XYZ file of C-alpha atoms in Angstrom:
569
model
C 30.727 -2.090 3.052
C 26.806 -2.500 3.840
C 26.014 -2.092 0.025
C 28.265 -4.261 -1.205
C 27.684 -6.943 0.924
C 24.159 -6.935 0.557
C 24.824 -6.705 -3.069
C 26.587 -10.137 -3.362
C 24.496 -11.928 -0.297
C 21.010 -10.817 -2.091
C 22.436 -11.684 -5.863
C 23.521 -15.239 -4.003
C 20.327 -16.114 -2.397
C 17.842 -14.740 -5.091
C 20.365 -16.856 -7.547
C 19.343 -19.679 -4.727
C 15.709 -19.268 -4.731
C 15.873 -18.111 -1.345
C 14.856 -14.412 -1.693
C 16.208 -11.168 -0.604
C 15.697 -11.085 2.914
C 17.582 -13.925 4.441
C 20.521 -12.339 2.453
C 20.188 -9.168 3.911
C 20.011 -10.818 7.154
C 22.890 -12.681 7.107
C 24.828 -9.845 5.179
C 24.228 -8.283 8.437
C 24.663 -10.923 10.833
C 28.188 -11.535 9.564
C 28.867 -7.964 9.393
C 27.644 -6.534 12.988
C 29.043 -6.997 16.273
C 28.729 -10.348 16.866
C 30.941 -11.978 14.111
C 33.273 -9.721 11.845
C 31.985 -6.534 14.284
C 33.204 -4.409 10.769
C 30.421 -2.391 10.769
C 28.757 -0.890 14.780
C 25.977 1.025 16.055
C 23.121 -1.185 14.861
C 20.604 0.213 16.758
C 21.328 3.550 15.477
C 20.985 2.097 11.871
C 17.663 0.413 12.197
C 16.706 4.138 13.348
C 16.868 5.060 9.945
C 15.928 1.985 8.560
C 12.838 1.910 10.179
C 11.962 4.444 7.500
C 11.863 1.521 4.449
C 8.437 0.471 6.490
C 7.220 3.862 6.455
C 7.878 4.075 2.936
C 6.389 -0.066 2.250
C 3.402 1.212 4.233
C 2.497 4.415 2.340
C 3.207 2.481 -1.098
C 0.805 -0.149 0.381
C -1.731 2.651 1.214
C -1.571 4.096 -2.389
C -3.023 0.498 -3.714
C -5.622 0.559 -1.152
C -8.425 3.180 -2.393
C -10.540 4.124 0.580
C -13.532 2.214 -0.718
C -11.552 -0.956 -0.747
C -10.279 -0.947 3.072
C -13.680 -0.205 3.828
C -14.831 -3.431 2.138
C -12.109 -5.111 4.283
C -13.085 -4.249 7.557
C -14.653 -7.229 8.804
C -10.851 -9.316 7.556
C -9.290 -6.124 9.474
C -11.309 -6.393 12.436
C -12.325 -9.686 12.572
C -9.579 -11.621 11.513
C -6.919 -9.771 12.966
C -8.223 -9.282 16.469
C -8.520 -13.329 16.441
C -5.474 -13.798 15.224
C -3.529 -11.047 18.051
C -5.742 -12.421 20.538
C -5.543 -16.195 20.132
C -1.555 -16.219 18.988
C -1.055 -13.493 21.867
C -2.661 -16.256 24.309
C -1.430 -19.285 23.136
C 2.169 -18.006 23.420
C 1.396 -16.894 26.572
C 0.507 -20.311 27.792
C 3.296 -22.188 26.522
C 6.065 -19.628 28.382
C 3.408 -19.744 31.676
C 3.168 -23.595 31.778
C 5.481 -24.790 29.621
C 8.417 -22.683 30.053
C 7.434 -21.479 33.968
C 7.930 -17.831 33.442
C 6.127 -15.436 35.705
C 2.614 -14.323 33.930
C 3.134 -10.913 33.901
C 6.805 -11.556 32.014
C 4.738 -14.862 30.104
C 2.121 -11.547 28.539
C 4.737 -9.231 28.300
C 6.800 -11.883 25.697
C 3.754 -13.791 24.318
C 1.635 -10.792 23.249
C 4.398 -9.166 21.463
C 5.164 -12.544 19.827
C 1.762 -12.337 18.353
C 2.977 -9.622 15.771
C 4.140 -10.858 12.787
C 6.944 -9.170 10.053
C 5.409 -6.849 7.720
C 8.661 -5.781 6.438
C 8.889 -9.228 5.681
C 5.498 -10.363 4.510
C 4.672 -7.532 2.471
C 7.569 -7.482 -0.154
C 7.111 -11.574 -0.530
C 4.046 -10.923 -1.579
C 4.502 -7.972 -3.443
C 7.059 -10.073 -5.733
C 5.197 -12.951 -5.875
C 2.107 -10.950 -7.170
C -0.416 -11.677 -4.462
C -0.822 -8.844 -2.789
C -4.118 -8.251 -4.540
C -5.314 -12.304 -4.074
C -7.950 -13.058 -1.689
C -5.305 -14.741 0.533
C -2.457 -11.557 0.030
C -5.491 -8.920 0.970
C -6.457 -11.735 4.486
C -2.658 -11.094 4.721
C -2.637 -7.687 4.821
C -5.721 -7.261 6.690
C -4.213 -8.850 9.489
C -0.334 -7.296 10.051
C -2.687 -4.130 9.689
C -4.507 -5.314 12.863
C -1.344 -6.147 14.364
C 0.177 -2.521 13.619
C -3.300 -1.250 15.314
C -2.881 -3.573 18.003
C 0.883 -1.948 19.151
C -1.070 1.068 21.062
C -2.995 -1.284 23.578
C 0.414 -3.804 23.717
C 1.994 -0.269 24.865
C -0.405 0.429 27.122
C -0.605 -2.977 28.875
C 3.083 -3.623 29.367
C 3.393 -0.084 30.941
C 0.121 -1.079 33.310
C 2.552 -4.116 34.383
C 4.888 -1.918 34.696
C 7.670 -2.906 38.045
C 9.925 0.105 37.665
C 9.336 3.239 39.839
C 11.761 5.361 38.083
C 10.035 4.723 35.102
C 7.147 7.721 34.432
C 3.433 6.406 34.097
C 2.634 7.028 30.454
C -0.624 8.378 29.592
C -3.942 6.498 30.145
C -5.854 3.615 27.526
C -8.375 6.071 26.593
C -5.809 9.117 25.946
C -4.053 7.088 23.913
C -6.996 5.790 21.942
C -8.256 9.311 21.301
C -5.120 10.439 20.632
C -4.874 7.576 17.759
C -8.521 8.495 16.576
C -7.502 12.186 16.450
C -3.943 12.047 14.477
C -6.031 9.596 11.707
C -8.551 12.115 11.365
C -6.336 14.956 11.041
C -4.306 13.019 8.459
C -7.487 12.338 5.789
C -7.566 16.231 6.628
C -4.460 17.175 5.976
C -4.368 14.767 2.688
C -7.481 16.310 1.406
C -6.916 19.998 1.660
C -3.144 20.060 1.876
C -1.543 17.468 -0.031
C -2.955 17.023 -2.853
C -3.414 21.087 -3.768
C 0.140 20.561 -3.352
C 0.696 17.851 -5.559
C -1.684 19.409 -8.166
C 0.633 22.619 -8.059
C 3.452 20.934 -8.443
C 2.337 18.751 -11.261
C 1.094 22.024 -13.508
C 4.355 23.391 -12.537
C 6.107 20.286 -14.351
C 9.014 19.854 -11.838
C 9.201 16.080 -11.674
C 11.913 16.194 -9.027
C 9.406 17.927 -6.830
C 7.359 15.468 -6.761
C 9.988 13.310 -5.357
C 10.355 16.078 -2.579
C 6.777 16.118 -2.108
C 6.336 12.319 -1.923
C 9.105 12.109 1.086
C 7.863 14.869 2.943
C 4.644 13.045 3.023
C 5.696 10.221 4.153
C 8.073 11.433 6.963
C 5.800 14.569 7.993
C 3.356 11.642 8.910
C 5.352 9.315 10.086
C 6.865 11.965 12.321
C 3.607 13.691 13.969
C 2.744 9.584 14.780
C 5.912 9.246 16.216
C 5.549 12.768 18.385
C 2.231 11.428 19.328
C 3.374 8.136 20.788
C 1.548 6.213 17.862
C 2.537 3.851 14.988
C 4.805 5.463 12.024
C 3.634 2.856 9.601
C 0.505 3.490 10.121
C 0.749 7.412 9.907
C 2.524 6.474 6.537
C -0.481 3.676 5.318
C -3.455 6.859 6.386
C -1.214 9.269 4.309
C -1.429 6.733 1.092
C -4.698 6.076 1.118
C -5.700 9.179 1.294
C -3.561 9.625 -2.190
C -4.662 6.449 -3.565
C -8.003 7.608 -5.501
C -5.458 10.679 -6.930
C -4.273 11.121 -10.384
C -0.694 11.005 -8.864
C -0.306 7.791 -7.346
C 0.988 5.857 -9.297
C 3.543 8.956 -10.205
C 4.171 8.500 -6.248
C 4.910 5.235 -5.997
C 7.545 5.047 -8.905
C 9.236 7.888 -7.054
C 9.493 6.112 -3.609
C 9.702 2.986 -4.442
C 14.040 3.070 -5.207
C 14.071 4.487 -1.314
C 11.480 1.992 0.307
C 13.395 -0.958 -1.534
C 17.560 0.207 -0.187
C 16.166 1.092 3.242
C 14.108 -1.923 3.515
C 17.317 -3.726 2.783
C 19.363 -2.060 5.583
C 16.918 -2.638 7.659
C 17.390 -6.322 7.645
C 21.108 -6.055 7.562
C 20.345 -3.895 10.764
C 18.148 -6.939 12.440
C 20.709 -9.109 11.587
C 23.773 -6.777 13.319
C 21.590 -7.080 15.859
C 21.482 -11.039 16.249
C 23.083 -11.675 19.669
C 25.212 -14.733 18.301
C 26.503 -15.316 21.809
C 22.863 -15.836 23.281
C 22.283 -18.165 20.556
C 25.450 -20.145 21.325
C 25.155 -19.941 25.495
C 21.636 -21.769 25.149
C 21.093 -22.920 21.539
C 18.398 -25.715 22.480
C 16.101 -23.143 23.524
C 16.580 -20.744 21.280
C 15.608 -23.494 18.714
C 12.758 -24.797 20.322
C 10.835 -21.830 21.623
C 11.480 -20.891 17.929
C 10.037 -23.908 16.715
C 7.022 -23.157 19.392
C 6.299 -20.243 17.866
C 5.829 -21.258 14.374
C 4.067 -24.160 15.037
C 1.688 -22.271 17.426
C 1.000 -19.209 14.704
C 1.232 -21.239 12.083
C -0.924 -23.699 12.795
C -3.357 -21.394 14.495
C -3.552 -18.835 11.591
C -4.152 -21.646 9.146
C -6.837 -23.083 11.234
C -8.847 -18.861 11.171
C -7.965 -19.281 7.172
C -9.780 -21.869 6.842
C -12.753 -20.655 9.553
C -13.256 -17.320 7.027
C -13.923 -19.803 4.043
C -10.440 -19.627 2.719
C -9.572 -23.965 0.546
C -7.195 -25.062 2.692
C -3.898 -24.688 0.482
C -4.338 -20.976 0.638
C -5.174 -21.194 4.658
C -1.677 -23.258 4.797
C 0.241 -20.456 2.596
C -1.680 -17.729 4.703
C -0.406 -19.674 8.421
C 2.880 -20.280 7.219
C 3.463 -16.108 5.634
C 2.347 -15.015 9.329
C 4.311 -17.683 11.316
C 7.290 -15.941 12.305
C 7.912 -12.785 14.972
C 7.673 -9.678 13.927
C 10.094 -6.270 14.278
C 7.901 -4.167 16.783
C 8.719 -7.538 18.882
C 12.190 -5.999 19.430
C 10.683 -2.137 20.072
C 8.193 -4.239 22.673
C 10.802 -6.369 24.273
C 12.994 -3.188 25.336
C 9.268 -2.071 26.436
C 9.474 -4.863 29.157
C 12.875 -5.046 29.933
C 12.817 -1.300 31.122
C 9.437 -1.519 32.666
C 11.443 -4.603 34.708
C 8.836 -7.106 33.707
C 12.134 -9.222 31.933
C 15.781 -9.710 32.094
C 17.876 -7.986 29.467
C 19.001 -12.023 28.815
C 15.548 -12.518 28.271
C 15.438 -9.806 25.786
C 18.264 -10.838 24.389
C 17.017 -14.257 23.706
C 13.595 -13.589 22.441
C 14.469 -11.130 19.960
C 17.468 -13.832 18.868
C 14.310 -16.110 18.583
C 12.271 -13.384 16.825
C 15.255 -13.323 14.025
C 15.404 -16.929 13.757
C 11.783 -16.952 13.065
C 12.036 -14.800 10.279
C 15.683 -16.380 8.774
C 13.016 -19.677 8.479
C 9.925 -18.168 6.189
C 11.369 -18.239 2.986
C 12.454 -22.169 3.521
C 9.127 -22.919 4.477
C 7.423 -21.134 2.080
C 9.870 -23.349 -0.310
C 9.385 -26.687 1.174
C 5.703 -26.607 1.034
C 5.007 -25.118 -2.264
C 3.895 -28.531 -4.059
C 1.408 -29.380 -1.347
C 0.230 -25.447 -1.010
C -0.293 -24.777 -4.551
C 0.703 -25.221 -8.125
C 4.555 -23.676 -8.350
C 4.649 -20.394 -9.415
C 6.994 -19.418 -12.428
C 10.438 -19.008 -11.372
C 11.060 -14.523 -11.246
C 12.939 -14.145 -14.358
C 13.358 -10.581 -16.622
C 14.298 -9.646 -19.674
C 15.436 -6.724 -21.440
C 13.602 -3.139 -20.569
C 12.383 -0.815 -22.749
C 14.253 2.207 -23.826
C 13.248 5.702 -25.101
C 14.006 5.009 -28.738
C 11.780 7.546 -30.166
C 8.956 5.309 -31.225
C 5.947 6.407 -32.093
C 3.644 4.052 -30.774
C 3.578 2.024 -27.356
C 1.969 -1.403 -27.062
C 1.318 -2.961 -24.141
C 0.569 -6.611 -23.803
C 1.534 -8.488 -26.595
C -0.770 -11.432 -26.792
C -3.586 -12.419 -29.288
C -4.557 -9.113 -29.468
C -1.809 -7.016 -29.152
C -0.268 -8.743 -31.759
C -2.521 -7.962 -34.295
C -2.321 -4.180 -33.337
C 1.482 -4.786 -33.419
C 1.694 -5.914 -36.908
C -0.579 -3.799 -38.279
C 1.076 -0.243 -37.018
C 4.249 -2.098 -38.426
C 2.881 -2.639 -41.583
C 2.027 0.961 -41.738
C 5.526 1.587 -41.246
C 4.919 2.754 -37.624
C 7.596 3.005 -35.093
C 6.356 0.669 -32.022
C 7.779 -0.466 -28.578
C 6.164 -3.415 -27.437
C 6.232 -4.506 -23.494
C 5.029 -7.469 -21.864
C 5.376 -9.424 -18.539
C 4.850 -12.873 -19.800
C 8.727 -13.878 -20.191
C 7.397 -17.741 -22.304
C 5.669 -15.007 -24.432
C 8.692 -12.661 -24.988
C 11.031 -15.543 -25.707
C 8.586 -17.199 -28.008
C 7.598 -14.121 -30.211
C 11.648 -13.344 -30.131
C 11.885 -16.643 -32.036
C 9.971 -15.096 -34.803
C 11.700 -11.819 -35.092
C 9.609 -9.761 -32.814
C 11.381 -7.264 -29.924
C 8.986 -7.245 -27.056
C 10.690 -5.170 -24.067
C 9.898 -6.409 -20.523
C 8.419 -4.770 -17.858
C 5.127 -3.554 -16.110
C 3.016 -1.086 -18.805
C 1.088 -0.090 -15.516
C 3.896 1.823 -14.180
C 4.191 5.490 -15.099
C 8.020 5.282 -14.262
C 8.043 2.436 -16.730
C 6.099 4.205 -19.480
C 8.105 6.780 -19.551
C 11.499 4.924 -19.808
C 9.653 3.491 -22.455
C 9.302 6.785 -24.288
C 5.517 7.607 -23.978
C 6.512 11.397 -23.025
C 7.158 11.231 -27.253
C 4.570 8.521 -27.961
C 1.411 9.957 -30.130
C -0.294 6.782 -29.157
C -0.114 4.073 -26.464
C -2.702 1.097 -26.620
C -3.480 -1.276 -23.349
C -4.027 -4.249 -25.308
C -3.527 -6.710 -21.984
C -5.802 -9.512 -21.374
C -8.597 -9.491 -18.307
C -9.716 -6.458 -16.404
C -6.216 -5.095 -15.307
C -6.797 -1.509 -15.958
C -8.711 1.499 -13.953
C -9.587 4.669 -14.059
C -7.254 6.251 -12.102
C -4.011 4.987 -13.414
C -6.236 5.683 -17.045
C -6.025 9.386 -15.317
C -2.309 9.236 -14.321
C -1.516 7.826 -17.576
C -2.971 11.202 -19.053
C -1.891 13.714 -17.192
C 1.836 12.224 -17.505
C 1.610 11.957 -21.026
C -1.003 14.710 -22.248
C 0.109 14.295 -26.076
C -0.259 10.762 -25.959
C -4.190 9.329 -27.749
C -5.004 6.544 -25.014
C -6.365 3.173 -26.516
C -7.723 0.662 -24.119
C -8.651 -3.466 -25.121
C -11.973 -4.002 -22.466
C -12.670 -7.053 -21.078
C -16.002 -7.427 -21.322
C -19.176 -4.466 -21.198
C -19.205 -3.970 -17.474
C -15.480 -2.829 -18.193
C -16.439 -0.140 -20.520
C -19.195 0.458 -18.041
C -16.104 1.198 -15.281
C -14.103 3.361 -17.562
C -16.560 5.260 -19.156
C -15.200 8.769 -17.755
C -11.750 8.053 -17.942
C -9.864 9.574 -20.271
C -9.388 7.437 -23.173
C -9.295 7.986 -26.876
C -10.929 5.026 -28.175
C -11.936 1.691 -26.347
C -13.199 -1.641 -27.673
C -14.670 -5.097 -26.378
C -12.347 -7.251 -27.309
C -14.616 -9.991 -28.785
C -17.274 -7.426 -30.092
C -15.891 -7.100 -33.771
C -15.005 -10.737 -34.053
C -18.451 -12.115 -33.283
C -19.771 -8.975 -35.606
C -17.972 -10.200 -38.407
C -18.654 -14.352 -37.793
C -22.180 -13.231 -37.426
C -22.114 -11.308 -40.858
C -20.560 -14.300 -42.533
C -23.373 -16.667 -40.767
C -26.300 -14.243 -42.133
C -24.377 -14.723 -45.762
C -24.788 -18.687 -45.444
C -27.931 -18.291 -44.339
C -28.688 -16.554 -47.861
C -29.577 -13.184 -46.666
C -29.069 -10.301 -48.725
C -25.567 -8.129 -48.696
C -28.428 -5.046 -48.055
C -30.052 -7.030 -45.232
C -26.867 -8.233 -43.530
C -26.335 -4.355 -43.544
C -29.597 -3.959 -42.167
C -28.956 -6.112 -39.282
C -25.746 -5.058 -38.326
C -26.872 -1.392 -38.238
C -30.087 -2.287 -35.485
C -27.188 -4.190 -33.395
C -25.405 -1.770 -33.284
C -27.932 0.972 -32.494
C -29.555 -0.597 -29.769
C -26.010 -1.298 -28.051
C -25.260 2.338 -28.032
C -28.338 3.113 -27.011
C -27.772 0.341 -24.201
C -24.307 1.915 -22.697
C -25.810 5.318 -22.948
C -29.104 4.153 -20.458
C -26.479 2.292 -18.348
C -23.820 4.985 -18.413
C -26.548 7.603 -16.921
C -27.809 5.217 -14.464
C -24.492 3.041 -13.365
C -25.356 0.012 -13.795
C -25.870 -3.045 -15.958
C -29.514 -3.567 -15.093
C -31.604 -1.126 -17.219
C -32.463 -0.884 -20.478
C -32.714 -4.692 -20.969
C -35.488 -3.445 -23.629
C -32.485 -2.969 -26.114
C -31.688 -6.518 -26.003
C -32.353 -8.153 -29.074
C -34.029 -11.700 -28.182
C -36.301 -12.532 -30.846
C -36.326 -12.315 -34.915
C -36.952 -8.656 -35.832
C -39.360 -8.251 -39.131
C -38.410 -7.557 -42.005
């Protein structure tokens, strides 16, 4: 009953533009206790649920290489403590003065209110393709804050803590040792456990291990966080970075990703069983406006720290609105408080009602404002996927230059499967006879579907700097059989990949200007044996270039080698 009425909500409200997660929330609103009551025991279901987080986090962690989350501390720490801190307070004030709650039930609301969804956030912007944009990575710099900031939350509300029955849980700094402690022994563990394992298992060929291997990680950190008092996410996030510089992640995150995806789904349906309908209804003006409140106040103050950390103010009003609603450890914090006394179980009631309101409105606004926010992005469309059709060839990207390569196998009589993203581009070269398959040639799951476990060749012929060398890595060990061919963007490219395992590579304007410059040096009546000539000392002193900057890492030696003035004859 749960699948198939997420099935037709989700197919409704993607058909709608309105994205998966209001479906899912209403599939489960309808559903739970509080209007069919077909399907019980939310709580109990979110238990399990909870694990599609784990899962978003670790697949998260896996595009994160250590080096880059380094690079984003100061976002991390700087952005996100002003954005807990300042939400946290401003919310605070308006329940204090506005609404004339107590101040120690005013903190215990507002500061959880501060959190924001990242089961919601993270798969928006994940479809959208932003993840990776200077405003996704603010975005993800932040709900990683907020998932750091639960510990101390913990800790205060039990500090305010009116129940005597209830047992004093351990002290600040236990806990913040404790958290210090289970990271540490994580980037151990990962290091000198996991991946041994995962090496093992991939020289032992068992693919359906790996899909063993990939959940035990996940849960086996997730769990020792939860044992520990701490935050499973985050367990799950340490344990993918600490895979993310490995020849196996992208391997990993084809394998989890089907689970993350169905249990993120429940989990929704499970917030929405979980919508006290009856609250709403009893007192539906405040509901409404403290909801209101609450985006306004986030909103507004997140897109006013956008813009303070440089960000044009379109992106700061995308990056507000993304954050604006409550988040799901509200509900985890809420029960917190109500046991600790510091609220009514009405209260709790209503403010997680609120918290689910919040979220049912983030996909409208995202809607309503995307003219003045940014140009509209193209509307999520696919096409067919590729098959296993025993090519012998695989072609990614099929634009200017993949094209070429396309035509050229084919007129060697070459089996080739071509993929692309671009669906204008698929739908155009279909015009003209041409089967391009759709889907993501960065995906090892994809690749193979594809058929490059047969392939004796693929070729990255994609435009920009979309490749590295660890997927270059996964790529090979996946397919061992398979010659790798790679388009570069531009020399500092070939300067990144130099070690990764790749057949052949090329510039991708190198030969063209070669061969306009050979045809200039013709007009210019030089001889066939001095255009020759010419080409030949070009050439020489650009190997001899790369091999200076290959031993030393960087672009800034061996300038010698440029040629800037006319050579003698």
């Amino acid at each position: 009953m749960l699948l198939g009425t997420a099935l037709l909500f989700v197919l409704l409200f993607r058909k709608l533009g309105l994205g998966a997660t209001l479906g899912y929330l209403l599939a489960g609103a309808i559903l739970g206790p509080y209007a069919l009551g077909l399907v019980g025991d939310a709580q109990g279901k979110m238990g399990i649920a909870e694990l599609g987080i784990t899962l978003l986090l670790f697949i998260v962690g896996l595009e994160l290489a250590p080096r880059r989350l380094w690079q984003m501390r100061h976002e991390i720490f700087g952005l996100g403590l002003l954005q807990v801190v300042l939400c946290g307070l401003a919310i605070t004030g308006i329940l204090h003065f506005v609404v004339h709650f107590s101040l120690d039930a005013s903190l215990a609301l507002g500061l959880p209110l501060a959190l924001s969804s990242t089961a919601q956030v993270l798969p928006m912007l994940q479809s959208a393709g932003r993840l990776h944009t200077p405003m996704g990575e603010r975005a993800f710099a932040v709900l990683l804050f907020q998932d750091l900031s639960i510990i101390p939350m913990i800790t205060f509300i039990a500090a305010l803590n009116r129940n005597p029955d209830l047992p004093a849980g351990p002290p600040g700094w236990q806990l913040a040792l404790t958290t210090v402690a289970a990271i540490v022994g994580l980037i151990v563990a990962g290091r000198f456990v996991i991946r041994p394992l995962f090496r093992l298992i991939g020289n032992l060929g068992e693919r359906e291990m790996f899909v063993f291997a990939a959940l035990f990680t996940v849960i086996a950190a997730a769990a020792l966080m939860q044992y520990l008092g701490l935050s499973t996410a985050l367990g799950a996030f340490i344990a993918g970075v600490m895979l993310a510089d490995s020849p196996y992640r992208h391997e990993l995150e084809a394998d989890v990703e089907p689970f993350r995806s169905i249990l993120l789904g429940l989990f929704f349906m499970s917030v929405g069983m979980m919508l006290d309908l009856s609250a709403i209804a009893e007192r539906p003006v405040f509901v409404i406006a403290m909801a209101v409140a609450l985006i306004a106040a986030k909103g507004g103050i997140i897109t006013g720290l956008g813009m303070l950390f440089r960000m044009p103010w379109r992106q700061a009003l995308a990056f507000g609105l993304l954050l604006s609603q409550g988040g799901e450890f509200g509900f985890v914090l809420f029960a917190q408080a109500q046991d600790a006394r510091l609220i009514a179980p009405e209260a709790s009631s209503l403010f997680s009602a609120i918290v689910t309101l919040s979220m049912v409105t983030t996909p409208f606004l995202m809607m309503a404002t995307r003219r003045i926010r940014e140009a509209p992005q193209g509307k999520a469309e696919t096409r067919e996927g590729p098959n296993a059709d025993g090519a012998s060839a695989l072609v990614v990207g099929y634009g200017r230059f993949g094209q070429t390569v396309g035509q050229i196998l084919n007129a060697a009589d070459i089996e080739v499967t071509l993929i692309d993203t671009d669906i204008e581009m698929i739908d155009i070269a279909g015009n003209f006879g041409a089967k391009v398959y759709f889907g993501d040639g960065r995906r090892i799951d994809l690749l193979r579907q594809a058929g490059a476990a047969d392939a004796q060749l693929i070729a990255f012929c994609m435009d920009g700097d979309q490749l590295d060398e660890e997927f270059l890595r996964s790529v090979n060990t996946a397919f061992p059989q398979a010659a790798i061919h790679v388009r570069a963007f531009d020399r500092r490219t070939v300067l990144r990949l130099h070690e990764a395992p790749v057949t052949f590579m090329v510039r991708e304007v190198v030969e063209s200007a070669v061969v306009l410059a050979r045809e200039a040096l013709g007009e210019l009546g030089l001889s066939m044996q001095e255009i020759e000539r010419a080409e030949a000392m070009y050439r020489t002193n650009d190997e001899e270039r790369f091999a200076a900057q290959f031993e030393a890492g960087t672009l800034r030696v061996a300038q010698d080698r440029i040629i800037t003035s006319p050579q003698p004859r």
